[in-house]
Amino acid sequence: MADSESPKPRTDFIRDMIHADQAAGRNDGWVITRFPPEPNGYLHIGHAKSICLNFGLAEEFGPKARCHLRFDDTNPTKEETEYVDSIEQDVRWLGFDWGEHLYFASDYFEALYGYAMQLIEKGLAYVDDQTPEQIRETRGTLTSPGTDSPFRNRSVEENRDLFARMRAGEFANGAKVLRAKIDMASPNINLRDPVIYRILKAAHHRTGDAWSLYPMYDFAHPLSDAIESITHSLCTLEFEHHRPLYEWLIQNVDGLPGQPYQREFARLNLTYTVMSKRKLLRLVKEGFVNGWDDPRMPTISGLRRRGYTPEAIRVFCKTIGLTKFNAVTDVALLEHALREDLNRRALRAFAVLDPIKVVLENYPEDAEEFIDCVNNPEDEASGTRPVPLCRELFIDRDDFMEEPPPGYHRLRPGGEVRLRYAFCIQCHEVIKDESGRVTELRCTYDDATRHGKKPEGRPKVKGIIHWVSARHAIPAEVRLYDRLFTVEQPDAMEQDFTELLNPESLTVVTTAQLEPSLAEATVAQRYQFERLGYFAVDAVDSKPGALVFNRTVGLKDSWAKQMAKA
Ligand code: ATP
Ligand code: MG
């Protein structure tokens, strides 16, 4: 992937470490990373950070480098093929390619079972008959050591026999587990004989009923890395305390194809949203949002549907960099990257969300003309388009005020305003319905003000507004979004996070009128509705003749202001 959008070359502790490994000739210079999602939900922007890191390293350190996509599918009760498909689609959409290196931890179940047997043979694992509660209670605390299980010293033969019978399905769920035999007094609780296999009679999305026991994540993950000859296993900080167990397994299992090591970086947290799949699943299941791809969700599929570009997400991930301390990133930074990208690529267009009709009394009844409008001032090659204009127009209700406050430069009774790219108009009469709501403005236009001309001796016209020809306009639904939550860190509050949802996160506007060129709008193209923000066609609900647009982001960049102040 060409990385022309790269903000600036960066280095960080992970890249420094990989350079050092290469300089030392480790792994014959190879860099093999992996992105290991569990297929129990859709990917979110936090996962994008990990994807950009792992696949990004494979691009930067090539040609002796690659990144695997591995589904960590060791928990059959929560995993589904729907999630596998969406994850593959999202990684591809972000612009990354795993080539032939698509793997499933479930493909290693036989190998992992063999490695567990090997630990039993070496006296490094045992079958424990204690209940999960007893195991928890005897694990000890941060300040006191754990106590040995009465089953800790079973003979190798007995362990071998019991483990084989666990596989054969002889015992009930929870009746027995396999534990690594490490050190019940270790200061690191993860080393106090961690459970590495549990009995679970559940059908798996890929292996069906073949297994009635499943490996635990802490066992399956390092050994899957080793099976794939991963060199650098990068994960988030929560796993730092699991690193000694990772290393213990890599050291104590013989015959592994690779010798990976684990390093940790801070996960991405964003303001005004939640990022754990468990919470996102609740929002979906309890109907707070309209599915995983709801444009308010921080999921990759939600951001895509809202109109985010993969380029903006990649630039954002690069900008935030890698650190070793957890923090919350201002969502304005993500929006800033998005605006920068959309400003370059979006086609400009006119749209009126809440129309008031304007009648140009001195414009001939059945005449029409086409005004040349610039498609994208950032990209000369995109040219201009002819936008029709006639005697009747729509302008946005916001652009007219009967009794405006000082400093209001748009239309008012008796006042003048410029119609962008066309000419100035003056308002003579305000027509209202019985409720007092403005329904029509009677105006005249001034031919001498075409093409931005400012005839001498006329009062200066400060305001410029957008417009749509009423006779040519096409109707559309427009969805405006606000923050999904009302507080910056919904996770950090006492209430359940669902109580902090923003009731105004979605506004559906059914009255919009668009310039006719937008009849041909495509999902792939991004638009700037002049003065209103960036918009994208909704890929799910939009139909020809019944267009639906999502506002991707507004035009104003509060982050830029913050940066300027700093
Ligand atoms: P969640 O906490 O949202 O449920 P998870 O860690 O359970 O996520 P996995 O499918 O196991 O989800 O994650 C796949 C990879 O993505 C892991 O390597 C994980 O460390 C990384 N990852 C998950 N969330 C984030 C995040 N917020 N920031 C950076 N990396 C993340
Ligand atoms: Mg996980």
XYZ file of C-alpha atoms and ligand atoms in Angstrom:
598
model
C 0.000 0.000 0.000
C 1.361 3.398 -0.920
C 1.615 5.450 2.208
C 1.515 8.876 0.667
C -0.814 10.009 3.438
C 1.935 9.450 5.988
C 2.036 12.489 8.313
C 5.665 12.055 9.319
C 8.047 9.154 9.709
C 7.792 7.858 13.238
C 9.669 5.626 15.450
C 8.614 4.145 18.757
C 9.714 1.538 21.268
C 8.356 -1.344 19.183
C 10.035 -0.268 15.971
C 13.280 0.393 17.850
C 13.083 -3.110 19.309
C 12.530 -4.692 15.892
C 15.448 -2.757 14.405
C 17.612 -4.051 17.251
C 16.434 -7.629 16.616
C 17.267 -7.302 12.938
C 20.682 -5.822 13.719
C 21.353 -8.784 16.013
C 20.339 -11.216 13.260
C 17.467 -12.603 15.296
C 15.079 -14.907 13.334
C 17.345 -14.569 10.330
C 16.069 -11.005 9.952
C 12.419 -12.023 9.637
C 9.609 -9.972 11.146
C 6.367 -11.947 11.398
C 3.456 -10.344 13.230
C -0.187 -11.288 13.581
C -3.526 -9.692 14.211
C -5.437 -12.148 16.408
C -9.125 -11.176 16.764
C -11.558 -13.320 18.626
C -14.592 -13.714 16.330
C -17.078 -12.720 19.023
C -18.044 -9.297 17.706
C -17.308 -6.704 15.056
C -14.002 -4.854 14.965
C -13.816 -1.347 16.377
C -11.478 1.606 15.964
C -9.315 0.217 18.797
C -8.710 -2.893 16.731
C -7.766 -0.610 13.839
C -4.829 0.581 15.955
C -3.628 -2.992 16.346
C -4.270 -3.790 12.656
C -2.362 -0.698 11.489
C 0.509 -1.614 13.802
C 0.809 -5.290 12.911
C 0.134 -5.045 9.178
C 1.997 -1.742 9.040
C 5.159 -3.353 10.460
C 4.938 -6.087 7.835
C 4.928 -3.412 5.125
C 7.703 -1.331 6.678
C 10.087 -4.179 7.452
C 9.608 -6.109 4.208
C 10.509 -7.997 2.131
C 11.373 -10.418 4.962
C 8.205 -9.533 6.835
C 4.543 -10.486 6.875
C 1.447 -10.287 9.035
C -0.970 -13.134 9.670
C -4.668 -12.812 10.258
C -5.458 -15.377 12.927
C -8.861 -15.956 14.417
C -8.478 -16.746 18.079
C -11.498 -19.012 18.087
C -11.003 -21.049 21.232
C -14.275 -20.140 22.944
C -17.085 -21.876 21.028
C -19.955 -20.400 23.027
C -19.507 -16.811 21.862
C -18.150 -17.151 18.356
C -19.908 -17.029 15.034
C -19.107 -17.127 11.339
C -20.863 -13.780 10.845
C -18.091 -12.214 12.919
C -15.358 -13.983 10.947
C -16.749 -12.598 7.685
C -17.112 -9.059 8.997
C -13.575 -9.064 10.426
C -12.078 -10.151 7.104
C -14.064 -7.473 5.280
C -12.975 -4.761 7.739
C -9.253 -5.609 7.599
C -9.382 -5.577 3.796
C -11.297 -2.302 3.755
C -8.622 -0.723 5.951
C -6.255 -1.558 3.108
C -4.382 -4.576 4.397
C -3.791 -8.000 2.935
C -2.826 -11.212 4.687
C -2.155 -13.045 1.402
C -2.264 -16.779 2.094
C -1.688 -16.265 5.802
C -5.190 -16.718 7.119
C -5.280 -18.969 10.176
C -7.631 -20.219 12.847
C -6.500 -21.236 16.320
C -9.058 -24.043 16.015
C -6.868 -25.557 13.279
C -4.271 -26.093 16.004
C -6.539 -27.939 18.453
C -4.837 -31.271 17.722
C -1.339 -29.763 17.991
C -2.274 -27.900 21.178
C -3.660 -31.089 22.702
C -0.337 -32.752 21.887
C 1.614 -29.940 23.577
C -0.557 -30.293 26.671
C 0.142 -34.040 26.724
C 3.829 -33.217 26.424
C 3.635 -30.991 29.526
C 1.877 -33.850 31.374
C 4.681 -36.234 30.354
C 7.252 -33.770 31.667
C 5.406 -33.475 34.976
C 4.490 -29.867 34.139
C 0.701 -30.219 33.984
C -1.960 -32.050 35.994
C -5.666 -32.753 35.984
C -7.434 -31.008 38.840
C -10.843 -32.195 40.106
C -11.494 -29.093 42.180
C -14.470 -26.952 41.287
C -13.863 -23.553 39.643
C -14.783 -21.939 43.012
C -12.247 -24.040 44.918
C -9.583 -23.181 42.371
C -10.358 -19.497 42.732
C -10.367 -19.675 46.535
C -7.006 -21.485 46.736
C -5.283 -19.150 44.294
C -4.258 -16.761 47.065
C -4.106 -12.997 46.805
C -1.640 -10.333 45.805
C -0.139 -10.518 49.303
C -0.559 -14.189 50.195
C 0.505 -17.299 48.277
C -1.946 -19.862 46.937
C -2.351 -23.375 48.294
C -1.638 -26.576 46.422
C -4.506 -28.570 45.029
C -4.880 -32.048 46.587
C -4.606 -33.331 42.992
C -1.359 -31.503 42.230
C 0.834 -34.559 42.658
C -1.053 -37.055 40.532
C 1.204 -39.413 38.642
C 2.027 -38.805 35.003
C 0.102 -41.997 34.071
C -3.018 -40.918 35.914
C -2.891 -37.411 34.383
C -2.397 -38.842 30.917
C -5.324 -41.192 31.340
C -7.651 -38.539 32.787
C -6.764 -35.939 30.150
C -7.464 -38.479 27.366
C -10.808 -39.265 28.982
C -11.608 -35.561 29.239
C -11.104 -35.397 25.492
C -13.263 -38.484 24.993
C -16.135 -36.652 26.690
C -16.349 -38.879 29.788
C -16.723 -36.019 32.272
C -19.249 -33.253 32.700
C -18.560 -29.572 32.085
C -16.586 -28.162 35.011
C -15.796 -31.590 36.508
C -12.087 -31.347 35.766
C -9.526 -28.965 34.307
C -5.937 -29.295 33.186
C -3.540 -26.959 34.972
C 0.069 -26.047 34.264
C 2.257 -27.000 37.253
C 4.322 -23.880 37.856
C 4.413 -22.239 41.280
C 1.510 -21.701 43.707
C 3.619 -19.151 45.598
C 4.618 -17.044 42.607
C 4.189 -13.304 43.134
C 2.526 -13.340 39.683
C -0.921 -14.888 40.099
C -0.931 -15.932 36.447
C 1.834 -18.391 37.296
C -0.077 -20.056 40.162
C -0.887 -23.193 38.211
C -3.077 -21.551 35.586
C -5.879 -23.540 34.038
C -4.918 -24.436 30.460
C -7.830 -26.700 29.405
C -11.459 -26.869 30.416
C -14.239 -29.305 29.603
C -16.878 -27.604 27.473
C -19.407 -29.649 25.579
C -20.311 -27.034 23.023
C -20.356 -27.096 19.229
C -17.621 -25.008 17.628
C -18.259 -22.909 14.510
C -15.527 -24.771 12.651
C -14.773 -28.048 14.427
C -18.378 -28.909 15.264
C -18.667 -31.563 17.990
C -15.152 -32.936 17.537
C -13.957 -31.529 20.869
C -15.406 -31.603 24.330
C -12.495 -29.730 25.844
C -11.037 -26.408 24.768
C -7.704 -24.676 25.482
C -7.662 -21.444 27.486
C -6.563 -18.235 25.754
C -3.319 -17.980 27.775
C -2.305 -21.430 26.604
C -3.545 -21.298 23.018
C -2.247 -17.842 22.195
C 1.521 -18.197 22.730
C 1.561 -21.682 21.246
C -0.423 -20.545 18.185
C 2.145 -17.760 17.774
C 4.940 -20.324 17.972
C 3.210 -22.699 15.523
C 3.050 -19.859 12.972
C 6.664 -18.795 13.653
C 5.494 -15.374 14.746
C 8.518 -13.324 15.796
C 6.858 -10.351 17.546
C 3.596 -10.914 19.381
C 2.199 -7.452 20.112
C -0.739 -7.027 22.432
C -2.304 -4.478 24.737
C -1.053 -3.608 28.225
C -3.569 -5.786 30.131
C -1.505 -8.759 29.009
C 1.735 -7.558 30.538
C 1.156 -9.738 33.621
C 0.528 -12.704 31.356
C 3.907 -12.343 29.716
C 5.731 -14.622 32.205
C 3.243 -17.394 31.420
C 3.702 -16.756 27.700
C 7.452 -17.148 28.179
C 7.103 -20.190 30.429
C 5.135 -22.017 27.737
C 7.538 -21.084 24.939
C 10.441 -22.333 27.097
C 8.856 -25.518 28.383
C 7.148 -26.906 25.301
C 9.632 -28.718 23.060
C 9.631 -28.810 19.296
C 7.961 -25.472 18.631
C 8.558 -24.115 15.113
C 9.142 -20.538 16.343
C 10.346 -18.651 19.422
C 8.075 -15.597 19.571
C 8.163 -12.982 22.282
C 5.400 -10.750 23.547
C 5.471 -6.958 23.980
C 2.676 -4.654 25.053
C 1.398 -1.232 24.002
C -1.428 0.953 25.285
C -4.872 0.262 23.896
C -6.821 3.004 22.190
C -9.636 4.592 24.155
C -11.693 7.388 22.610
C -13.833 10.036 24.272
C -17.640 9.862 24.038
C -17.768 6.182 23.191
C -17.203 2.704 24.585
C -14.828 0.257 23.054
C -15.275 -3.143 24.611
C -16.970 -5.702 22.409
C -19.072 -6.835 25.347
C -20.523 -3.340 25.711
C -20.947 -2.833 21.990
C -22.781 -6.169 21.855
C -25.150 -4.904 24.548
C -25.892 -1.752 22.562
C -26.792 -3.956 19.598
C -28.700 -6.683 21.473
C -30.683 -4.267 23.611
C -31.623 -2.137 20.609
C -29.897 1.097 21.642
C -28.423 1.278 18.139
C -29.486 -0.186 14.802
C -26.915 -2.957 14.539
C -23.138 -3.254 14.615
C -22.864 -0.993 11.568
C -24.974 1.804 13.004
C -23.102 4.972 11.939
C -22.905 6.065 15.588
C -20.933 2.986 16.589
C -17.119 3.092 16.910
C -17.006 -0.120 14.886
C -15.127 -0.184 11.590
C -18.384 -1.103 9.842
C -20.208 1.793 11.537
C -17.484 4.274 10.628
C -17.472 2.953 7.060
C -21.231 3.351 6.746
C -21.018 6.838 8.174
C -18.562 7.814 5.452
C -15.149 7.532 7.109
C -12.324 6.671 4.736
C -9.730 3.984 5.465
C -7.043 6.575 4.727
C -8.312 8.854 7.506
C -8.325 5.981 9.996
C -4.801 4.974 9.043
C -3.503 8.521 9.378
C -5.204 8.772 12.764
C -3.552 5.542 13.958
C -0.195 6.840 12.838
C -0.727 10.178 14.523
C -1.588 8.737 17.926
C 1.531 6.566 17.861
C 2.426 3.925 20.428
C 2.928 4.396 24.137
C 3.171 2.271 27.254
C 0.616 4.121 29.341
C -3.164 4.054 29.033
C -4.903 7.288 28.132
C -8.093 8.485 26.504
C -7.728 10.031 23.066
C -9.950 12.967 22.125
C -12.333 11.849 19.361
C -11.732 15.315 17.846
C -8.338 14.025 16.755
C -10.001 11.269 14.725
C -12.421 13.802 13.249
C -9.538 16.086 12.403
C -7.846 13.343 10.366
C -11.173 12.650 8.695
C -11.814 16.281 7.708
C -8.328 16.674 6.305
C -8.917 13.677 4.068
C -12.481 14.546 3.073
C -11.544 18.126 2.295
C -9.131 16.784 -0.313
C -11.448 14.215 -1.856
C -15.065 15.351 -1.377
C -17.089 16.723 -4.287
C -18.881 19.921 -3.343
C -22.636 20.052 -3.804
C -25.634 22.103 -2.744
C -28.207 20.699 -0.359
C -30.891 22.406 1.660
C -32.012 20.561 4.784
C -34.975 22.668 5.927
C -36.163 24.522 2.841
C -37.876 27.890 2.551
C -39.077 28.691 -0.938
C -37.635 31.828 -2.555
C -39.401 33.308 -5.587
C -37.311 35.627 -7.772
C -40.022 37.964 -9.004
C -37.941 39.532 -11.777
C -36.755 36.169 -13.154
C -38.784 34.978 -16.178
C -41.383 32.343 -15.332
C -40.279 29.550 -17.674
C -36.589 30.393 -18.023
C -33.750 28.369 -16.577
C -29.995 28.578 -16.708
C -27.004 26.557 -15.623
C -24.436 27.975 -13.250
C -20.881 26.618 -13.281
C -19.954 25.460 -9.790
C -16.553 24.270 -8.642
C -16.469 20.550 -7.785
C -13.509 20.708 -5.457
C -11.398 23.805 -4.836
C -8.659 21.490 -3.472
C -8.452 19.611 -6.775
C -8.487 21.653 -9.946
C -8.708 18.526 -12.100
C -12.161 17.786 -10.748
C -13.495 20.720 -12.794
C -16.919 22.300 -12.577
C -20.494 21.119 -12.985
C -23.532 22.954 -14.329
C -26.103 23.520 -11.589
C -29.588 24.567 -12.779
C -31.298 27.687 -11.491
C -34.793 29.053 -12.143
C -37.355 31.470 -10.742
C -38.057 29.336 -7.671
C -35.351 28.255 -5.286
C -34.931 26.694 -1.884
C -32.667 28.165 0.773
C -32.095 26.837 4.281
C -34.397 28.142 6.997
C -31.292 29.070 9.028
C -30.247 31.493 6.324
C -33.201 33.800 6.874
C -34.175 35.718 10.009
C -36.968 38.235 10.391
C -35.331 40.010 13.287
C -31.698 39.029 13.207
C -29.203 39.878 15.933
C -26.310 42.196 15.100
C -23.654 40.514 12.982
C -26.108 38.337 11.058
C -25.103 38.614 7.400
C -27.612 36.339 5.765
C -31.062 37.181 4.433
C -33.508 39.448 6.277
C -36.563 41.452 5.187
C -35.293 44.218 2.926
C -31.778 42.784 3.122
C -29.477 41.319 0.506
C -27.450 38.139 0.295
C -25.327 36.506 -2.387
C -26.359 33.103 -3.774
C -23.102 31.235 -4.095
C -21.765 31.212 -7.705
C -24.902 33.063 -8.941
C -25.915 36.620 -7.961
C -27.266 38.743 -5.139
C -30.920 38.687 -4.172
C -32.970 41.092 -2.068
C -35.982 40.137 0.042
C -39.165 42.222 -0.374
C -41.903 40.209 1.230
C -42.249 37.448 3.804
C -45.189 35.056 3.447
C -46.298 32.963 6.408
C -48.874 30.284 7.128
C -51.559 30.528 9.851
C -49.102 29.370 12.519
C -46.755 32.217 11.669
C -44.168 29.982 10.069
C -42.360 31.448 7.072
C -43.335 29.592 3.904
C -42.060 31.811 1.132
C -39.803 34.797 0.496
C -40.527 37.095 -2.430
C -37.208 38.433 -3.722
C -35.574 40.053 -6.739
C -32.170 39.297 -8.174
C -29.601 41.774 -9.454
C -28.109 40.764 -12.785
C -25.226 43.208 -12.301
C -23.877 41.110 -9.429
C -23.218 37.933 -11.422
C -19.784 36.282 -11.284
C -18.957 37.867 -7.979
C -19.264 41.412 -9.367
C -19.723 44.229 -6.868
C -21.141 47.244 -8.713
C -19.973 50.554 -7.291
C -22.189 52.619 -5.070
C -24.140 49.618 -3.781
C -24.078 48.581 -0.147
C -21.674 45.700 0.413
C -23.259 42.230 0.555
C -21.452 40.197 3.191
C -23.400 36.948 3.347
C -23.078 34.098 0.858
C -25.560 31.233 1.075
C -26.213 27.982 -0.749
C -29.389 27.260 -2.715
C -31.138 24.636 -4.779
C -33.408 25.191 -7.774
C -36.899 24.177 -6.651
C -37.972 22.897 -10.041
C -34.886 20.685 -10.379
C -34.293 19.628 -6.773
C -34.449 16.002 -5.687
C -35.743 15.089 -2.228
C -33.664 13.010 0.171
C -33.448 11.830 3.738
C -30.454 13.110 5.651
C -29.253 11.650 8.954
C -27.321 13.900 11.299
C -25.251 12.364 14.075
C -24.001 13.592 17.387
C -21.877 11.877 20.074
C -23.291 8.516 21.118
C -22.745 9.366 24.810
C -23.196 12.559 26.762
C -20.008 12.162 28.795
C -16.380 11.846 27.758
C -15.746 8.552 29.518
C -18.961 6.551 29.821
C -16.867 3.611 31.078
C -15.533 5.541 34.032
C -18.893 6.558 35.514
C -20.903 4.980 38.294
C -24.082 4.511 36.256
C -24.520 1.755 33.755
C -23.091 3.102 30.506
C -26.455 2.712 28.751
C -27.879 5.386 31.040
C -25.399 7.861 29.576
C -26.479 7.481 25.958
C -27.159 10.758 24.167
C -30.882 10.864 23.258
C -29.991 13.282 20.453
C -27.308 11.163 18.821
C -29.443 10.757 15.690
C -31.585 13.379 13.937
C -33.461 12.237 10.855
C -34.189 15.041 8.390
C -36.811 14.029 5.833
C -37.229 17.414 4.172
C -33.890 17.768 2.417
C -33.725 19.006 -1.181
C -30.568 18.364 -3.197
C -29.094 19.669 -6.409
C -29.972 17.232 -9.204
C -26.399 16.000 -9.850
C -26.694 14.101 -6.556
C -29.216 11.729 -8.136
C -26.127 9.925 -9.430
C -24.412 9.843 -6.024
C -22.542 6.638 -5.217
C -21.565 5.002 -1.944
C -17.886 5.220 -2.876
C -17.911 8.987 -3.468
C -17.706 11.474 -0.596
C -19.490 14.824 -0.728
C -19.308 18.142 0.983
C -22.723 19.750 1.144
C -21.555 23.334 1.121
C -21.717 24.960 4.555
C -23.297 21.819 6.099
C -20.535 19.242 6.387
C -19.317 16.060 4.760
C -21.872 13.499 3.660
C -21.935 9.971 2.292
C -24.660 7.822 0.759
C -25.984 5.316 3.291
C -24.985 1.948 1.845
C -27.819 0.097 3.546
C -30.949 2.235 3.302
C -30.349 4.447 0.269
C -32.190 3.453 -2.941
C -32.286 5.119 -6.360
C -35.085 7.653 -6.145
C -35.097 7.469 -2.331
C -31.663 8.651 -1.373
C -30.389 8.577 2.201
C -27.267 10.500 3.183
C -25.308 10.299 6.434
C -23.492 13.318 7.765
C -19.998 11.926 8.259
C -18.705 14.961 10.129
C -19.388 18.669 10.329
C -17.122 21.291 8.818
C -15.951 22.901 12.005
C -12.832 21.553 13.562
C -12.721 22.165 17.275
C -9.444 20.252 17.478
C -7.709 22.699 15.143
C -8.853 25.526 17.399
C -7.544 23.726 20.458
C -4.190 23.184 18.742
C -3.992 26.841 17.781
C -4.645 27.877 21.383
C -2.013 25.514 22.795
P -12.456 -5.901 23.485
O -11.723 -5.500 24.720
O -12.995 -4.772 22.692
O -13.482 -6.947 23.698
P -10.542 -7.807 22.769
O -9.185 -7.501 23.231
O -11.290 -8.814 23.524
O -11.347 -6.482 22.555
P -9.716 -9.276 20.499
O -10.538 -9.762 19.372
O -9.133 -10.266 21.418
O -10.598 -8.226 21.257
O -8.592 -8.291 19.961
C -7.778 -8.558 18.868
C -6.528 -7.725 18.976
O -6.867 -6.343 19.005
C -5.778 -8.011 20.264
O -4.406 -8.121 19.941
C -6.058 -6.814 21.126
O -4.982 -6.545 21.976
C -6.253 -5.705 20.091
N -7.127 -4.668 20.627
C -8.376 -4.826 21.137
N -8.872 -3.659 21.581
C -7.915 -2.727 21.335
C -7.806 -1.313 21.575
N -8.801 -0.630 22.133
N -6.670 -0.686 21.189
C -5.668 -1.365 20.607
N -5.693 -2.687 20.361
C -6.793 -3.367 20.718
Mg -9.262 -10.507 23.661
